[in-house]
PDB file of C-alpha atoms in Angstrom:
ATOM      1  CA  HIS A  83       0.000   0.000   0.000  1.00 53.00           C
ATOM      2  CA  LEU A  84       2.844   2.389   0.907  1.00 61.00           C
ATOM      3  CA  LEU A  85       4.711   1.584  -2.304  1.00 67.00           C
ATOM      4  CA  THR A  86       1.575   2.313  -4.372  1.00 64.00           C
ATOM      5  CA  LEU A  87       1.095   5.588  -2.517  1.00 61.00           C
ATOM      6  CA  ILE A  88       4.725   6.643  -3.098  1.00 64.00           C
ATOM      7  CA  ASN A  89       4.537   5.768  -6.804  1.00 70.00           C
ATOM      8  CA  GLU A  90       1.268   7.688  -7.201  1.00 67.00           C
ATOM      9  CA  LEU A  91       2.776  10.726  -5.482  1.00 68.00           C
ATOM     10  CA  LEU A  92       5.855  10.585  -7.716  1.00 69.00           C
ATOM     11  CA  ASP A  93       3.755  10.236 -10.871  1.00 73.00           C
ATOM     12  CA  LEU A  94       1.506  13.121  -9.864  1.00 70.00           C
ATOM     13  CA  SER A  95       4.543  15.295  -9.030  1.00 72.00           C
ATOM     14  CA  ARG A  96       6.188  14.513 -12.386  1.00 75.00           C
ATOM     15  CA  ILE A  97       3.005  15.317 -14.303  1.00 70.00           C
ATOM     16  CA  GLU A  98       2.451  18.585 -12.453  1.00 73.00           C
ATOM     17  CA  ALA A  99       6.097  19.571 -13.009  1.00 75.00           C
ATOM     18  CA  GLY A 100       5.781  18.762 -16.730  1.00 78.00           C
ATOM     19  CA  LYS A 101       8.407  15.998 -16.370  1.00 78.00           C
ATOM     20  CA  TYR A 102       6.159  13.011 -17.158  1.00 83.00           C
ATOM     21  CA  GLU A 103       7.038  11.973 -20.685  1.00 87.00           C
ATOM     22  CA  LEU A 104       4.878   9.523 -22.611  1.00 90.00           C
ATOM     23  CA  ASN A 105       6.722   6.521 -24.032  1.00 92.00           C
ATOM     24  CA  GLU A 106       4.419   6.076 -27.017  1.00 96.00           C
ATOM     25  CA  GLU A 107       3.868   2.946 -29.113  1.00 96.00           C
ATOM     26  CA  ALA A 108       1.050   0.980 -30.731  1.00 96.00           C
ATOM     27  CA  VAL A 109      -1.121  -0.328 -27.890  1.00 97.00           C
ATOM     28  CA  SER A 110      -4.128  -2.646 -27.908  1.00 97.00           C
ATOM     29  CA  LEU A 111      -6.567  -1.129 -25.436  1.00 97.00           C
ATOM     30  CA  ALA A 112      -8.502  -4.414 -25.322  1.00 97.00           C
ATOM     31  CA  ASP A 113      -5.363  -6.438 -24.410  1.00 97.00           C
ATOM     32  CA  VAL A 114      -4.318  -3.981 -21.688  1.00 97.00           C
ATOM     33  CA  ALA A 115      -7.852  -4.016 -20.236  1.00 97.00           C
ATOM     34  CA  GLU A 116      -7.944  -7.841 -20.263  1.00 97.00           C
ATOM     35  CA  ASP A 117      -4.570  -8.001 -18.430  1.00 95.00           C
ATOM     36  CA  CYS A 118      -5.843  -5.557 -15.815  1.00 94.00           C
ATOM     37  CA  ARG A 119      -9.095  -7.474 -15.406  1.00 96.00           C
ATOM     38  CA  ARG A 120      -7.114 -10.663 -14.708  1.00 95.00           C
ATOM     39  CA  MET A 121      -4.943  -8.838 -12.161  1.00 93.00           C
ATOM     40  CA  MET A 122      -7.988  -7.469 -10.312  1.00 95.00           C
ATOM     41  CA  GLU A 123     -10.104 -10.626 -10.478  1.00 95.00           C
ATOM     42  CA  ILE A 124      -8.760 -12.123  -7.234  1.00 93.00           C
ATOM     43  CA  ARG A 125      -9.529  -8.912  -5.336  1.00 93.00           C
ATOM     44  CA  ALA A 126     -13.037  -8.823  -6.810  1.00 96.00           C
ATOM     45  CA  LYS A 127     -13.685 -12.506  -5.974  1.00 95.00           C
ATOM     46  CA  SER A 128     -12.522 -11.996  -2.383  1.00 94.00           C
ATOM     47  CA  LYS A 129     -15.423  -9.522  -1.984  1.00 94.00           C
ATOM     48  CA  GLY A 130     -17.859 -11.680  -3.959  1.00 96.00           C
ATOM     49  CA  ILE A 131     -17.982  -9.023  -6.685  1.00 97.00           C
ATOM     50  CA  GLU A 132     -18.870 -10.072 -10.221  1.00 97.00           C
ATOM     51  CA  LEU A 133     -16.310  -8.511 -12.586  1.00 97.00           C
ATOM     52  CA  SER A 134     -17.483  -8.622 -16.206  1.00 97.00           C
ATOM     53  CA  PHE A 135     -15.594  -7.597 -19.350  1.00 97.00           C
ATOM     54  CA  ASN A 136     -16.994  -6.523 -22.701  1.00 97.00           C
ATOM     55  CA  VAL A 137     -14.896  -5.556 -25.713  1.00 97.00           C
ATOM     56  CA  GLY A 138     -15.997  -4.140 -29.072  1.00 95.00           C
ATOM     57  CA  SER A 139     -15.148  -5.952 -32.295  1.00 91.00           C
ATOM     58  CA  ASN A 140     -12.334  -5.016 -34.703  1.00 89.00           C
ATOM     59  CA  LEU A 141     -10.729  -2.405 -32.484  1.00 94.00           C
ATOM     60  CA  PRO A 142      -7.471  -1.162 -34.051  1.00 95.00           C
ATOM     61  CA  LYS A 143      -4.510  -0.310 -31.823  1.00 96.00           C
ATOM     62  CA  ILE A 144      -4.084   3.194 -30.462  1.00 97.00           C
ATOM     63  CA  TRP A 145      -0.920   5.293 -30.179  1.00 96.00           C
ATOM     64  CA  GLY A 146      -0.111   5.807 -26.498  1.00 97.00           C
ATOM     65  CA  ASP A 147       1.946   4.978 -23.435  1.00 95.00           C
ATOM     66  CA  GLU A 148       1.149   1.390 -22.431  1.00 95.00           C
ATOM     67  CA  ARG A 149       2.361   1.763 -18.829  1.00 91.00           C
ATOM     68  CA  ALA A 150       0.282   4.904 -18.331  1.00 92.00           C
ATOM     69  CA  ILE A 151      -2.812   3.332 -19.953  1.00 95.00           C
ATOM     70  CA  ARG A 152      -2.404   0.265 -17.731  1.00 93.00           C
ATOM     71  CA  GLN A 153      -2.279   2.586 -14.720  1.00 91.00           C
ATOM     72  CA  VAL A 154      -5.526   4.243 -15.865  1.00 94.00           C
ATOM     73  CA  VAL A 155      -7.381   0.903 -16.118  1.00 95.00           C
ATOM     74  CA  LEU A 156      -5.953  -0.479 -12.844  1.00 92.00           C
ATOM     75  CA  ASN A 157      -6.823   2.721 -10.952  1.00 92.00           C
ATOM     76  CA  LEU A 158     -10.394   2.763 -12.281  1.00 95.00           C
ATOM     77  CA  LEU A 159     -10.951  -0.942 -11.516  1.00 95.00           C
ATOM     78  CA  SER A 160      -9.335  -0.687  -8.085  1.00 92.00           C
ATOM     79  CA  ILE A 161     -11.502   2.310  -7.096  1.00 92.00           C
ATOM     80  CA  ALA A 162     -14.671   0.592  -8.365  1.00 94.00           C
ATOM     81  CA  ILE A 163     -13.924  -2.646  -6.478  1.00 94.00           C
ATOM     82  CA  LYS A 164     -13.082  -0.732  -3.280  1.00 90.00           C
ATOM     83  CA  GLY A 165     -16.332   1.233  -3.455  1.00 89.00           C
ATOM     84  CA  THR A 166     -18.629  -1.649  -4.389  1.00 92.00           C
ATOM     85  CA  PRO A 167     -20.197  -3.614  -1.514  1.00 91.00           C
ATOM     86  CA  GLN A 168     -20.017  -7.404  -1.089  1.00 92.00           C
ATOM     87  CA  ALA A 169     -21.753  -9.324  -3.902  1.00 93.00           C
ATOM     88  CA  GLY A 170     -21.890  -6.232  -6.096  1.00 95.00           C
ATOM     89  CA  LYS A 171     -21.078  -5.869  -9.791  1.00 96.00           C
ATOM     90  CA  VAL A 172     -18.311  -4.087 -11.699  1.00 97.00           C
ATOM     91  CA  ALA A 173     -18.416  -3.955 -15.512  1.00 98.00           C
ATOM     92  CA  LEU A 174     -15.342  -3.113 -17.602  1.00 98.00           C
ATOM     93  CA  SER A 175     -15.772  -2.363 -21.295  1.00 98.00           C
ATOM     94  CA  VAL A 176     -13.599  -1.183 -24.193  1.00 98.00           C
ATOM     95  CA  THR A 177     -15.499   0.195 -27.190  1.00 97.00           C
ATOM     96  CA  ARG A 178     -15.406   2.833 -29.899  1.00 96.00           C
ATOM     97  CA  SER A 179     -16.520   6.316 -28.937  1.00 95.00           C
ATOM     98  CA  ALA A 180     -19.088   8.210 -30.991  1.00 93.00           C
ATOM     99  CA  ASP A 181     -16.394  10.326 -32.680  1.00 92.00           C
ATOM    100  CA  GLY A 182     -14.282   7.321 -33.765  1.00 93.00           C
ATOM    101  CA  GLY A 183     -11.957   7.279 -30.760  1.00 96.00           C
ATOM    102  CA  GLN A 184     -11.802   4.470 -28.209  1.00 97.00           C
ATOM    103  CA  MET A 185     -13.017   4.456 -24.640  1.00 98.00           C
ATOM    104  CA  ILE A 186     -12.614   2.479 -21.448  1.00 98.00           C
ATOM    105  CA  SER A 187     -15.666   2.380 -19.202  1.00 98.00           C
ATOM    106  CA  VAL A 188     -15.841   1.052 -15.637  1.00 97.00           C
ATOM    107  CA  ARG A 189     -19.321   0.882 -14.141  1.00 97.00           C
ATOM    108  CA  ASP A 190     -20.267  -0.284 -10.650  1.00 96.00           C
ATOM    109  CA  ASN A 191     -23.452  -0.641  -8.622  1.00 94.00           C
ATOM    110  CA  GLY A 192     -21.901   0.765  -5.462  1.00 91.00           C
ATOM    111  CA  PRO A 193     -23.403   3.510  -3.279  1.00 91.00           C
ATOM    112  CA  GLY A 194     -22.604   6.293  -5.770  1.00 90.00           C
ATOM    113  CA  ILE A 195     -21.175   9.743  -5.073  1.00 88.00           C
ATOM    114  CA  PRO A 196     -23.282  12.721  -3.969  1.00 87.00           C
ATOM    115  CA  GLU A 197     -23.309  15.370  -6.707  1.00 86.00           C
ATOM    116  CA  ASP A 198     -21.767  18.021  -4.458  1.00 86.00           C
ATOM    117  CA  GLU A 199     -18.787  15.715  -3.727  1.00 87.00           C
ATOM    118  CA  ILE A 200     -17.804  14.848  -7.313  1.00 83.00           C
ATOM    119  CA  GLU A 201     -15.437  17.831  -7.558  1.00 84.00           C
ATOM    120  CA  THR A 202     -13.802  16.746  -4.276  1.00 83.00           C
ATOM    121  CA  VAL A 203     -13.135  13.162  -5.374  1.00 81.00           C
ATOM    122  CA  LEU A 204     -11.557  14.404  -8.602  1.00 80.00           C
ATOM    123  CA  SER A 205      -9.063  16.582  -6.681  1.00 78.00           C
ATOM    124  CA  SER A 206      -5.747  15.327  -5.275  1.00 57.00           C
ATOM    125  CA  PHE A 207      -6.229  13.630  -1.868  1.00 57.00           C
ATOM    126  CA  GLY A 208      -9.963  14.301  -2.146  1.00 51.00           C
ATOM    127  CA  GLN A 209     -12.329  11.681  -0.753  1.00 56.00           C
ATOM    128  CA  GLY A 210     -16.080  11.596  -0.591  1.00 48.00           C
ATOM    129  CA  SER A 211     -17.935  11.017   2.673  1.00 47.00           C
ATOM    130  CA  LEU A 212     -18.865   7.455   1.667  1.00 49.00           C
ATOM    131  CA  ALA A 213     -15.233   6.566   0.832  1.00 47.00           C
ATOM    132  CA  GLN A 214     -14.101   7.879   4.220  1.00 42.00           C
ATOM    133  CA  LYS A 215     -16.405   5.390   5.942  1.00 45.00           C
ATOM    134  CA  SER A 216     -14.928   2.482   3.974  1.00 48.00           C
ATOM    135  CA  ALA A 217     -12.336   0.186   5.505  1.00 41.00           C
ATOM    136  CA  GLU A 218     -10.561   0.130   2.139  1.00 48.00           C
ATOM    137  CA  GLN A 219     -10.176   3.856   1.552  1.00 53.00           C
ATOM    138  CA  GLY A 220      -7.168   4.961  -0.522  1.00 54.00           C
ATOM    139  CA  ALA A 221      -5.190   8.194  -0.572  1.00 54.00           C
ATOM    140  CA  GLY A 222      -7.474   9.929  -3.056  1.00 68.00           C
ATOM    141  CA  LEU A 223      -4.840  10.083  -5.818  1.00 77.00           C
ATOM    142  CA  GLY A 224      -6.233   7.507  -8.260  1.00 82.00           C
ATOM    143  CA  LEU A 225      -8.714   9.685 -10.156  1.00 90.00           C
ATOM    144  CA  PRO A 226      -6.491  12.806 -10.382  1.00 88.00           C
ATOM    145  CA  ILE A 227      -3.724  10.656 -11.933  1.00 88.00           C
ATOM    146  CA  VAL A 228      -6.217   9.161 -14.403  1.00 93.00           C
ATOM    147  CA  GLN A 229      -7.374  12.665 -15.365  1.00 93.00           C
ATOM    148  CA  LYS A 230      -3.826  13.888 -15.934  1.00 91.00           C
ATOM    149  CA  ILE A 231      -2.761  10.815 -17.945  1.00 93.00           C
ATOM    150  CA  MET A 232      -5.805  11.278 -20.171  1.00 96.00           C
ATOM    151  CA  GLU A 233      -4.929  14.964 -20.636  1.00 94.00           C
ATOM    152  CA  LEU A 234      -1.408  13.954 -21.732  1.00 94.00           C
ATOM    153  CA  HIS A 235      -3.059  11.696 -24.367  1.00 97.00           C
ATOM    154  CA  GLN A 236      -5.321  14.609 -25.490  1.00 97.00           C
ATOM    155  CA  GLY A 237      -8.225  12.519 -24.251  1.00 97.00           C
ATOM    156  CA  ARG A 238     -10.982  13.145 -21.749  1.00 96.00           C
ATOM    157  CA  PHE A 239     -12.209  11.688 -18.482  1.00 96.00           C
ATOM    158  CA  ASP A 240     -15.855  11.714 -17.392  1.00 95.00           C
ATOM    159  CA  LEU A 241     -17.480  10.603 -14.162  1.00 94.00           C
ATOM    160  CA  PHE A 242     -21.218   9.972 -13.827  1.00 94.00           C
ATOM    161  CA  SER A 243     -22.706   8.969 -10.512  1.00 92.00           C
ATOM    162  CA  LYS A 244     -26.078   8.657  -8.841  1.00 89.00           C
ATOM    163  CA  LEU A 245     -26.608   7.970  -5.157  1.00 89.00           C
ATOM    164  CA  ARG A 246     -27.746   4.368  -4.469  1.00 88.00           C
ATOM    165  CA  PHE A 247     -27.376   3.475  -8.172  1.00 90.00           C
ATOM    166  CA  GLY A 248     -23.604   3.468  -8.668  1.00 93.00           C
ATOM    167  CA  THR A 249     -20.917   5.187 -10.688  1.00 94.00           C
ATOM    168  CA  GLU A 250     -19.565   5.038 -14.238  1.00 96.00           C
ATOM    169  CA  VAL A 251     -16.157   6.422 -15.192  1.00 96.00           C
ATOM    170  CA  ILE A 252     -15.141   6.789 -18.842  1.00 97.00           C
ATOM    171  CA  ALA A 253     -11.638   7.448 -20.205  1.00 98.00           C
ATOM    172  CA  THR A 254     -11.781   8.378 -23.914  1.00 98.00           C
ATOM    173  CA  PHE A 255      -8.825   8.427 -26.294  1.00 98.00           C
ATOM    174  CA  PRO A 256      -9.300  10.739 -29.294  1.00 96.00           C
ATOM    175  CA  ARG A 257      -9.801   9.645 -32.898  1.00 95.00           C
ATOM    176  CA  ALA A 258      -6.359  11.075 -33.765  1.00 95.00           C
ATOM    177  CA  ARG A 259      -4.710   8.354 -31.637  1.00 96.00           C
ATOM    178  CA  VAL A 260      -6.517   5.436 -33.277  1.00 96.00           C
ATOM    179  CA  MET A 261      -4.328   3.658 -35.814  1.00 92.00           C
ATOM    180  CA  ASP A 262      -6.479   3.352 -38.906  1.00 75.00           C
ATOM    181  CA  ALA A 263      -6.306  -0.360 -39.598  1.00 50.00           C
ATOM    182  CA  LEU A 264      -9.713  -0.360 -41.313  1.00 47.00           C
ATOM    183  CA  ALA A 265      -8.959   2.166 -44.083  1.00 47.00           C
ATOM    184  CA  PRO A 266      -7.991  -0.380 -46.799  1.00 46.00           C
ATOM    185  CA  VAL A 267     -11.244  -2.317 -46.291  1.00 44.00           C
ATOM    186  CA  VAL A 268     -13.346   0.806 -46.859  1.00 43.00           C
ATOM    187  CA  GLU A 269     -11.321   1.614 -49.969  1.00 44.00           C
ATOM    188  CA  ARG A 270     -11.950  -1.845 -51.473  1.00 45.00           C
ATOM    189  CA  ARG A 271     -15.682  -1.514 -50.848  1.00 46.00           C
ATOM    190  CA  GLN A 272     -15.745   1.784 -52.724  1.00 49.00           C
ATOM    191  CA  ARG A 273     -13.948   0.274 -55.740  1.00 49.00           C
ATOM    192  CA  LEU A 274     -16.378  -2.635 -55.757  1.00 49.00           C
ATOM    193  CA  LYS A 275     -19.364  -0.264 -55.799  1.00 49.00           C
ATOM    194  CA  ILE A 276     -17.941   1.677 -58.774  1.00 48.00           C
ATOM    195  CA  TYR A 277     -17.409  -1.601 -60.636  1.00 49.00           C
ATOM    196  CA  GLN A 278     -21.035  -2.667 -59.985  1.00 47.00           C
ATOM    197  CA  ASP A 279     -22.356   0.652 -61.316  1.00 49.00           C
ATOM    198  CA  THR A 280     -20.482   0.184 -64.615  1.00 46.00           C
ATOM    199  CA  PRO A 281     -22.749  -1.191 -67.380  1.00 48.00           C
TER     200      PRO A 281
END
């Protein structure tokens, strides 16, 4: 726990000082998410939490920092599992976003976050009143780090929560970072259509 806290503090300090450099490469968001799901499965099972995983079809790789993206998924899953009561549900999904980017969603059916506390939980060391009552509370650095890593990837981070219904967090990578593996297929379809229209 202490080692995690120290690493989170160092990462946050580097980002805020502008010293956190992305080591970018082609990354499969689906593969990273699956690895993280496997890592968190034991923790989920120990609380009787059902951890499901859904991935969209034909997702090309994105251009990003694999270590940082892994940290995003692990932080989101860890926070969801901590906040979800025994025998609850956490759903992880990787899909396309409406604008052609790719997004990671983590949804839980935990107690939710009061609307007036959302700003607090998104700030460094911020914790909501429900998290403070939990035996598993963290340092309140997970979500700020996720936000900053997404900013470095020109992406966005959204949190939606409703008391007694749960929380959904979504990290979206922009279209510009998606490696266009599907372009040749579209091109072939167009040629085929032209050929069909020829008498």
